[in-house]
Short mmCIF file of C-alpha atoms and ligand atoms in Angstrom, two decimals:
data_model
loop_
_atom_site.label_atom_id
_atom_site.label_comp_id
_atom_site.label_asym_id
_atom_site.label_seq_id
_atom_site.Cartn_x
_atom_site.Cartn_y
_atom_site.Cartn_z
CA UNK A 1 -134.22 -160.59 -26.64
CA UNK A 2 -134.90 -163.54 -24.40
CA UNK A 3 -132.26 -166.26 -24.51
CA UNK A 4 -133.72 -169.69 -24.74
CA UNK A 5 -132.14 -172.93 -23.72
CA UNK A 6 -131.66 -173.79 -27.40
CA UNK A 7 -129.64 -170.68 -28.27
CA UNK A 8 -127.46 -171.18 -25.19
CA UNK A 9 -126.92 -174.81 -26.11
CA UNK A 10 -125.97 -173.84 -29.68
CA UNK A 11 -123.52 -171.22 -28.43
CA UNK A 12 -121.80 -173.81 -26.23
CA UNK A 13 -121.55 -176.24 -29.13
CA UNK A 14 -120.07 -173.55 -31.40
CA UNK A 15 -117.56 -172.43 -28.74
CA UNK A 16 -116.50 -176.03 -28.09
CA UNK A 17 -116.07 -176.49 -31.81
CA UNK A 18 -113.82 -173.44 -32.01
CA UNK A 19 -111.69 -174.76 -29.14
CA UNK A 20 -111.14 -178.22 -30.61
CA UNK A 21 -110.82 -177.48 -34.33
CA UNK A 22 -107.51 -175.96 -35.43
CA UNK A 23 -107.99 -172.71 -37.28
CA UNK A 24 -106.04 -172.58 -40.53
CA UNK A 25 -105.00 -169.13 -41.51
CA UNK A 26 -102.73 -168.82 -44.51
CA UNK A 27 -101.31 -165.52 -43.36
CA UNK A 28 -100.41 -166.49 -39.82
CA UNK A 29 -99.34 -170.11 -40.30
CA UNK A 30 -98.28 -170.33 -43.95
CA UNK A 31 -94.73 -170.00 -45.11
CA UNK A 32 -95.44 -167.33 -47.68
CA UNK A 33 -92.95 -167.71 -50.50
CA UNK A 34 -92.34 -164.77 -52.82
CA UNK A 35 -91.31 -165.84 -56.30
CA UNK A 36 -89.70 -163.50 -58.81
CA UNK A 37 -90.54 -163.34 -62.50
CA UNK A 38 -87.66 -164.22 -64.81
CA UNK A 39 -87.14 -163.30 -68.44
CA UNK A 40 -84.89 -166.28 -69.17
CA UNK A 41 -86.56 -169.47 -67.95
CA UNK A 42 -84.47 -172.41 -66.75
CA UNK A 43 -83.49 -175.33 -68.94
CA UNK A 44 -85.21 -178.38 -67.43
CA UNK A 45 -82.24 -180.71 -67.05
CA UNK A 46 -82.14 -181.32 -63.29
CA UNK A 47 -79.25 -178.87 -62.89
CA UNK A 48 -79.69 -175.65 -60.96
CA UNK A 49 -76.95 -173.75 -62.78
CA UNK A 50 -79.33 -171.56 -64.83
CA UNK A 51 -78.85 -167.84 -64.17
CA UNK A 52 -82.51 -167.40 -63.17
CA UNK A 53 -82.04 -169.57 -60.09
CA UNK A 54 -79.59 -167.02 -58.68
CA UNK A 55 -82.53 -164.61 -58.37
CA UNK A 56 -84.58 -166.95 -56.19
CA UNK A 57 -84.21 -167.68 -52.51
CA UNK A 58 -84.18 -171.10 -50.87
CA UNK A 59 -86.95 -172.18 -48.50
CA UNK A 60 -87.00 -175.34 -46.38
CA UNK A 61 -89.14 -178.45 -46.43
CA UNK A 62 -88.94 -179.12 -42.72
CA UNK A 63 -92.33 -179.69 -41.05
CA UNK A 64 -93.04 -183.26 -39.98
CA UNK A 65 -96.57 -184.27 -40.99
CA UNK A 66 -96.43 -188.06 -40.46
CA UNK A 67 -94.03 -190.68 -39.08
CA UNK A 68 -90.70 -190.08 -37.42
CA UNK A 69 -88.56 -186.95 -37.42
CA UNK A 70 -85.70 -187.63 -39.86
CA UNK A 71 -82.04 -186.80 -39.23
CA UNK A 72 -80.54 -184.40 -41.80
CA UNK A 73 -78.80 -187.21 -43.73
CA UNK A 74 -82.00 -189.34 -43.73
CA UNK A 75 -84.05 -186.53 -45.20
CA UNK A 76 -83.69 -182.83 -45.71
CA UNK A 77 -85.19 -180.69 -48.44
CA UNK A 78 -85.34 -177.15 -49.78
CA UNK A 79 -86.78 -175.42 -52.83
CA UNK A 80 -86.78 -172.33 -55.03
CA UNK A 81 -89.52 -171.07 -57.35
CA UNK A 82 -89.41 -168.64 -60.28
CA UNK A 83 -92.12 -167.89 -62.82
CA UNK A 84 -92.83 -166.65 -66.30
CA UNK A 85 -96.16 -165.59 -67.78
CA UNK A 86 -96.74 -169.19 -68.93
CA UNK A 87 -95.24 -171.41 -66.22
CA UNK A 88 -94.05 -171.96 -62.67
CA UNK A 89 -90.55 -173.38 -62.26
CA UNK A 90 -89.33 -175.34 -59.25
CA UNK A 91 -85.82 -176.25 -58.19
CA UNK A 92 -86.08 -178.79 -55.37
CA UNK A 93 -83.09 -180.24 -53.59
CA UNK A 94 -83.71 -183.43 -51.59
CA UNK A 95 -81.15 -185.22 -49.43
CA UNK A 96 -82.24 -188.84 -48.93
CA UNK A 97 -79.99 -191.69 -47.80
CA UNK A 98 -82.01 -194.50 -49.45
CA UNK A 99 -84.08 -194.08 -52.58
CA UNK A 100 -86.99 -196.50 -52.45
CA UNK A 101 -89.18 -197.28 -55.44
CA UNK A 102 -90.81 -200.70 -55.11
CA UNK A 103 -94.48 -200.03 -55.90
CA UNK A 104 -94.49 -200.54 -59.65
CA UNK A 105 -98.09 -199.70 -60.50
CA UNK A 106 -98.21 -195.89 -60.90
CA UNK A 107 -101.81 -195.61 -59.63
CA UNK A 108 -101.58 -198.04 -56.68
CA UNK A 109 -100.00 -197.04 -53.33
CA UNK A 110 -98.24 -194.28 -55.25
CA UNK A 111 -97.46 -192.26 -52.09
CA UNK A 112 -95.77 -195.17 -50.30
CA UNK A 113 -92.50 -194.96 -52.28
CA UNK A 114 -90.22 -191.96 -52.13
CA UNK A 115 -92.56 -189.34 -53.56
CA UNK A 116 -92.30 -185.62 -54.18
CA UNK A 117 -95.54 -183.68 -53.78
CA UNK A 118 -96.51 -180.27 -55.11
CA UNK A 119 -99.78 -178.72 -53.95
CA UNK A 120 -101.36 -175.94 -55.96
CA UNK A 121 -104.54 -173.93 -55.50
CA UNK A 122 -104.58 -171.53 -58.46
CA UNK A 123 -106.88 -168.90 -56.92
CA UNK A 124 -105.83 -169.45 -53.29
CA UNK A 125 -109.49 -170.15 -52.46
CA UNK A 126 -108.74 -172.91 -49.97
CA UNK A 127 -111.40 -175.56 -49.41
CA UNK A 128 -111.92 -179.21 -50.22
CA UNK A 129 -110.11 -180.52 -53.29
CA UNK A 130 -110.34 -184.27 -52.79
CA UNK A 131 -112.36 -185.17 -55.89
CA UNK A 132 -112.36 -181.86 -57.76
CA UNK A 133 -110.01 -179.27 -59.31
CA UNK A 134 -110.35 -176.57 -56.70
CA UNK A 135 -106.71 -177.49 -56.08
CA UNK A 136 -104.35 -180.25 -57.21
CA UNK A 137 -101.89 -182.36 -55.20
CA UNK A 138 -99.32 -183.73 -57.63
CA UNK A 139 -97.76 -186.92 -56.22
CA UNK A 140 -94.60 -187.24 -58.30
CA UNK A 141 -92.98 -190.66 -58.40
CA UNK A 142 -89.33 -191.42 -59.08
CA UNK A 143 -90.24 -192.28 -62.70
CA UNK A 144 -91.93 -188.83 -63.01
CA UNK A 145 -95.49 -190.17 -63.01
CA UNK A 146 -97.66 -187.44 -61.45
CA UNK A 147 -100.83 -188.68 -59.75
CA UNK A 148 -103.84 -187.17 -57.99
CA UNK A 149 -107.42 -188.24 -57.37
CA UNK A 150 -109.86 -187.54 -60.20
CA UNK A 151 -113.54 -186.55 -59.92
CA UNK A 152 -114.52 -190.23 -59.77
CA UNK A 153 -112.27 -190.70 -56.75
CA UNK A 154 -109.87 -192.89 -58.71
CA UNK A 155 -106.19 -191.90 -59.03
CA UNK A 156 -105.26 -190.40 -62.40
CA UNK A 157 -102.05 -189.38 -64.16
CA UNK A 158 -101.43 -185.67 -64.86
CA UNK A 159 -98.07 -186.08 -66.55
CA UNK A 160 -98.84 -183.52 -69.25
CA UNK A 161 -98.97 -180.76 -66.60
CA UNK A 162 -95.31 -181.12 -65.75
CA UNK A 163 -91.91 -181.34 -67.32
CA UNK A 164 -89.51 -182.96 -64.84
CA UNK A 165 -85.82 -183.86 -64.69
CA UNK A 166 -83.82 -185.08 -61.71
CA UNK A 167 -80.07 -185.50 -61.20
CA UNK A 168 -78.20 -187.30 -58.40
CA UNK A 169 -75.02 -186.29 -56.64
CA UNK A 170 -74.22 -188.67 -53.74
CA UNK A 171 -77.36 -188.52 -51.58
CA UNK A 172 -78.54 -185.21 -53.02
CA UNK A 173 -81.28 -185.29 -55.66
CA UNK A 174 -81.95 -182.13 -57.63
CA UNK A 175 -85.38 -181.90 -59.20
CA UNK A 176 -86.11 -179.25 -61.80
CA UNK A 177 -89.78 -178.92 -62.69
CA UNK A 178 -91.80 -176.83 -65.12
CA UNK A 179 -95.48 -176.69 -64.18
CA UNK A 180 -98.56 -175.52 -66.04
CA UNK A 181 -101.12 -173.87 -63.75
CA UNK A 182 -104.79 -174.73 -64.25
CA UNK A 183 -107.79 -173.13 -62.61
CA UNK A 184 -110.75 -174.91 -60.99
CA UNK A 185 -112.59 -175.16 -64.33
CA UNK A 186 -110.12 -177.86 -65.39
CA UNK A 187 -111.96 -180.50 -67.41
CA UNK A 188 -110.43 -183.96 -67.01
CA UNK A 189 -112.46 -185.28 -69.98
CA UNK A 190 -111.14 -182.63 -72.39
CA UNK A 191 -108.36 -183.46 -74.82
CA UNK A 192 -106.48 -180.39 -73.71
CA UNK A 193 -107.01 -177.65 -71.16
CA UNK A 194 -105.59 -174.14 -71.40
CA UNK A 195 -103.28 -173.22 -68.51
CA UNK A 196 -103.85 -169.80 -66.95
CA UNK A 197 -101.58 -166.84 -67.62
CA UNK A 198 -99.58 -165.79 -64.59
CA UNK A 199 -98.98 -162.20 -63.58
CA UNK A 200 -97.23 -160.20 -60.89
CA UNK A 201 -99.27 -159.81 -57.71
CA UNK A 202 -101.01 -163.15 -58.13
CA UNK A 203 -101.25 -165.30 -54.98
CA UNK A 204 -101.65 -169.08 -55.19
CA UNK A 205 -102.24 -171.64 -52.49
CA UNK A 206 -99.17 -173.79 -52.49
CA UNK A 207 -96.92 -176.28 -50.77
CA UNK A 208 -94.24 -178.93 -51.31
CA UNK A 209 -93.86 -182.19 -49.42
CA UNK A 210 -91.83 -185.38 -49.54
CA UNK A 211 -92.74 -188.94 -48.60
CA UNK A 212 -89.51 -190.59 -47.45
CA UNK A 213 -89.44 -194.36 -47.74
CA UNK A 214 -86.08 -196.03 -47.03
CA UNK A 215 -86.92 -199.60 -48.03
CA UNK A 216 -90.02 -200.51 -46.03
CA UNK A 217 -93.55 -201.19 -47.24
CA UNK A 218 -94.75 -197.66 -46.37
CA UNK A 219 -93.25 -194.19 -46.05
CA UNK A 220 -91.40 -193.56 -42.77
CA UNK A 221 -91.73 -189.80 -42.80
CA UNK A 222 -93.92 -187.26 -44.53
CA UNK A 223 -92.40 -183.79 -44.43
CA UNK A 224 -93.95 -180.58 -45.71
CA UNK A 225 -92.86 -177.05 -46.51
CA UNK A 226 -95.44 -175.49 -44.17
CA UNK A 227 -96.82 -176.05 -40.68
CA UNK A 228 -100.21 -177.70 -40.22
CA UNK A 229 -101.51 -177.03 -36.70
CA UNK A 230 -103.42 -179.66 -34.75
CA UNK A 231 -102.95 -183.40 -34.38
CA UNK A 232 -104.02 -184.49 -37.85
CA UNK A 233 -101.34 -183.13 -40.18
CA UNK A 234 -102.08 -185.32 -43.17
CA UNK A 235 -104.64 -182.95 -44.65
CA UNK A 236 -103.07 -181.21 -47.65
CA UNK A 237 -104.00 -184.05 -50.05
CA UNK A 238 -107.69 -183.19 -49.62
CA UNK A 239 -107.99 -179.72 -48.05
CA UNK A 240 -106.50 -176.57 -49.56
CA UNK A 241 -107.32 -174.56 -46.41
CA UNK A 242 -104.08 -175.77 -44.87
CA UNK A 243 -101.85 -174.73 -47.81
CA UNK A 244 -99.34 -171.93 -47.46
CA UNK A 245 -99.28 -169.22 -50.08
CA UNK A 246 -97.08 -168.36 -53.02
CA UNK A 247 -96.92 -164.77 -54.20
CA UNK A 248 -95.71 -163.92 -57.70
CA UNK A 249 -93.72 -160.71 -57.81
CA UNK A 250 -92.29 -158.74 -60.69
CA UNK A 251 -88.55 -158.55 -61.22
CA UNK A 252 -88.46 -155.47 -58.99
CA UNK A 253 -85.34 -156.71 -57.27
CA UNK A 254 -83.55 -156.29 -60.58
CA UNK A 255 -81.40 -153.18 -60.84
CA UNK A 256 -80.45 -151.98 -64.30
CA UNK A 257 -77.83 -149.33 -64.99
CA UNK A 258 -77.48 -147.50 -68.30
CA UNK A 259 -75.08 -144.76 -69.44
CA UNK A 260 -75.73 -142.03 -71.98
CA UNK A 261 -73.65 -142.62 -75.14
CA UNK A 262 -72.32 -145.97 -73.84
CA UNK A 263 -73.31 -149.33 -75.31
CA UNK A 264 -72.63 -151.35 -72.15
CA UNK A 265 -75.13 -151.67 -69.33
CA UNK A 266 -75.60 -153.70 -66.18
CA UNK A 267 -78.42 -155.97 -65.01
CA UNK A 268 -77.64 -156.35 -61.32
CA UNK A 269 -73.89 -156.88 -61.53
CA UNK A 270 -73.84 -158.59 -64.91
CA UNK A 271 -72.27 -156.44 -67.62
CA UNK A 272 -74.10 -156.60 -70.94
CA UNK A 273 -73.82 -155.08 -74.37
CA UNK A 274 -76.46 -153.23 -76.40
CA UNK A 275 -76.13 -152.40 -80.10
CA UNK A 276 -77.02 -148.70 -79.76
CA UNK A 277 -76.35 -146.42 -76.80
CA UNK A 278 -78.96 -144.41 -74.86
CA UNK A 279 -79.02 -140.77 -75.98
CA UNK A 280 -80.33 -137.44 -74.76
CA UNK A 281 -82.83 -135.42 -76.81
CA UNK A 282 -84.60 -132.32 -75.53
CA UNK A 283 -83.22 -133.02 -72.06
CA UNK A 284 -84.76 -136.52 -71.93
CA UNK A 285 -82.98 -139.88 -72.09
CA UNK A 286 -84.14 -142.20 -74.87
CA UNK A 287 -83.29 -145.88 -75.24
CA UNK A 288 -84.33 -148.90 -77.35
CA UNK A 289 -86.70 -150.03 -74.60
CA UNK A 290 -86.33 -153.77 -75.24
CA UNK A 291 -83.21 -153.83 -73.05
CA UNK A 292 -85.23 -152.55 -70.11
CA UNK A 293 -88.30 -154.72 -70.69
CA UNK A 294 -86.32 -157.92 -71.34
CA UNK A 295 -84.41 -157.41 -68.08
CA UNK A 296 -87.62 -157.41 -66.04
CA UNK A 297 -89.49 -160.02 -68.06
CA UNK A 298 -92.06 -157.64 -69.51
CA UNK A 299 -93.72 -158.46 -72.82
CA UNK A 300 -93.15 -156.10 -75.75
CA UNK A 301 -94.88 -156.02 -79.13
CA UNK A 302 -94.25 -153.89 -82.20
CA UNK A 303 -97.04 -153.11 -84.62
CA UNK A 304 -95.35 -151.89 -87.82
CA UNK A 305 -98.57 -150.77 -89.49
CA UNK A 306 -99.57 -148.42 -86.65
CA UNK A 307 -95.94 -147.76 -85.58
CA UNK A 308 -97.14 -148.82 -82.14
CA UNK A 309 -95.13 -150.25 -79.22
CA UNK A 310 -97.15 -152.22 -76.63
CA UNK A 311 -95.50 -153.21 -73.36
CA UNK A 312 -97.21 -155.45 -70.78
CA UNK A 313 -95.81 -156.11 -67.33
CA UNK A 314 -98.07 -157.72 -64.74
CA UNK A 315 -101.18 -155.54 -64.52
CA UNK A 316 -99.51 -152.62 -66.32
CA UNK A 317 -99.97 -151.95 -70.03
CA UNK A 318 -98.17 -149.10 -71.78
CA UNK A 319 -98.74 -148.22 -75.44
CA UNK A 320 -96.75 -145.62 -77.37
CA UNK A 321 -96.60 -144.54 -81.02
CA UNK A 322 -93.70 -143.27 -83.09
CA UNK A 323 -94.09 -139.50 -83.48
CA UNK A 324 -96.96 -139.24 -80.97
CA UNK A 325 -96.49 -137.20 -77.78
CA UNK A 326 -99.15 -139.12 -75.86
CA UNK A 327 -99.29 -142.70 -74.60
CA UNK A 328 -101.96 -145.11 -73.39
CA UNK A 329 -101.47 -146.29 -69.80
CA UNK A 330 -103.92 -149.12 -69.08
CA UNK A 331 -106.13 -147.62 -71.81
CA UNK A 332 -105.98 -144.10 -70.39
CA UNK A 333 -104.42 -141.45 -72.59
CA UNK A 334 -101.56 -139.48 -71.05
CA UNK A 335 -99.07 -136.91 -72.37
CA UNK A 336 -95.51 -138.22 -72.25
CA UNK A 337 -94.20 -134.80 -71.17
CA UNK A 338 -96.90 -132.17 -70.49
CA UNK A 339 -94.25 -129.43 -70.71
CA UNK A 340 -92.77 -130.54 -74.04
CA UNK A 341 -94.74 -131.90 -77.01
CA UNK A 342 -91.47 -132.86 -78.73
CA UNK A 343 -90.98 -135.85 -76.44
CA UNK A 344 -92.18 -138.87 -78.38
CA UNK A 345 -90.77 -142.20 -79.67
CA UNK A 346 -88.61 -141.88 -82.79
CA UNK A 347 -86.65 -144.13 -85.11
CA UNK A 348 -82.92 -143.77 -85.87
CA UNK A 349 -81.07 -146.31 -88.04
CA UNK A 350 -83.98 -148.74 -87.74
CA UNK A 351 -84.01 -148.57 -83.93
CA UNK A 352 -87.04 -147.26 -82.05
CA UNK A 353 -86.03 -145.00 -79.16
CA UNK A 354 -88.44 -144.52 -76.26
CA UNK A 355 -88.38 -142.07 -73.35
CA UNK A 356 -86.73 -144.17 -70.63
CA UNK A 357 -88.13 -142.54 -67.50
CA UNK A 358 -91.70 -142.25 -68.76
CA UNK A 359 -91.93 -145.90 -69.82
CA UNK A 360 -90.11 -147.28 -66.77
CA UNK A 361 -92.17 -145.32 -64.25
CA UNK A 362 -95.42 -146.31 -65.91
CA UNK A 363 -94.34 -149.96 -65.64
CA UNK A 364 -94.01 -149.43 -61.89
CA UNK A 365 -90.22 -149.03 -61.85
CA UNK A 366 -88.16 -146.35 -60.15
CA UNK A 367 -85.68 -144.29 -62.17
CA UNK A 368 -82.68 -142.36 -60.81
CA UNK A 369 -80.41 -140.05 -62.79
CA UNK A 370 -76.84 -139.16 -61.92
CA UNK A 371 -75.84 -136.15 -64.06
CA UNK A 372 -72.13 -136.45 -63.25
CA UNK A 373 -71.65 -140.05 -64.42
CA UNK A 374 -74.61 -139.83 -66.84
CA UNK A 375 -75.84 -143.01 -65.21
CA UNK A 376 -79.51 -144.00 -65.23
CA UNK A 377 -80.51 -146.54 -62.58
CA UNK A 378 -83.77 -148.42 -63.08
CA UNK A 379 -85.18 -150.73 -60.38
CA1 CA B 401 -81.47 -176.34 -65.33
CA1 CA B 402 -84.29 -191.31 -46.04
CA1 CA B 403 -109.12 -173.07 -55.81
CA1 CA B 404 -85.98 -192.50 -49.20
#
């Protein structure tokens, strides 16, 4: 093929473009936060003393996007995230020496006061989100008004997406936030929109930022939870390409320990009590499975008419029937124990006992058995 002047010229233009435009790559530049699913969601009271918060790790809000680099007592911030099937939960701790809230109109200059921002791109698609719902940038004011730009370009309140409480202890402000997640089909003219269901393995575009104003007309510093390469770092409000990513994981870091014929058990190091003990039948350990599924945040349903137990955990769905030696695993039929047709769910004293190893392993968990201590470890 003969190269013409035009193709050469185009190549040069493209190469120059590559050299001068920062390349945003979520995997290489994003702070990828892994959030664990919790069975007991936090009480939204601005206090981080809920047990679920112990399962989550802190991450920093420490990248300067605009203004001057703050000292630690001027601004510092960190956050934790946990999730349930219905909601995301944030615990955000902000140290700020002067709280400034002088712009009274919620939709005018709303980012010039002290403002907490949460960025969310439900399907991690990236791309422009300035006047659409490809992603949302919640600008949360001190009075909990949550603002972003609507499809008309005008700022709009999205207060019904969030439940927010904040407490103060000296210069430390603790925000606790419950957030509904909406996809890009969000209809701002509808009376109500249905938030999406969350599941393990889901990845969202995400970020947190803080506008720190200490008494002036405008914010002095704008600090984010992820790095934005290049000179222009004030991009997250309109471009989801720069977001970092948030991965939802199952409660796999939860270790449960059960003991045959004992009614106590452990979830991590917390000792708990069950009303009936695990037992051995035909060489297999059986247990009222709700203890296991509740500990990892799985959903369990009992259908009395069909004597059916349905368990859903992330992408996994396990169905079993009382007296039936087969189960449905994601709609595929499977024998519970190919070597023994007597292994099936049964009822004793009104309690349904399920084969512990079979159910746990088909939910993606690992099971270990210690014959000496009769201890079953599930993680
Ligand atoms: Ca709380
Ligand atoms: Ca400050
Ligand atoms: Ca999107
Ligand atoms: Ca401030």
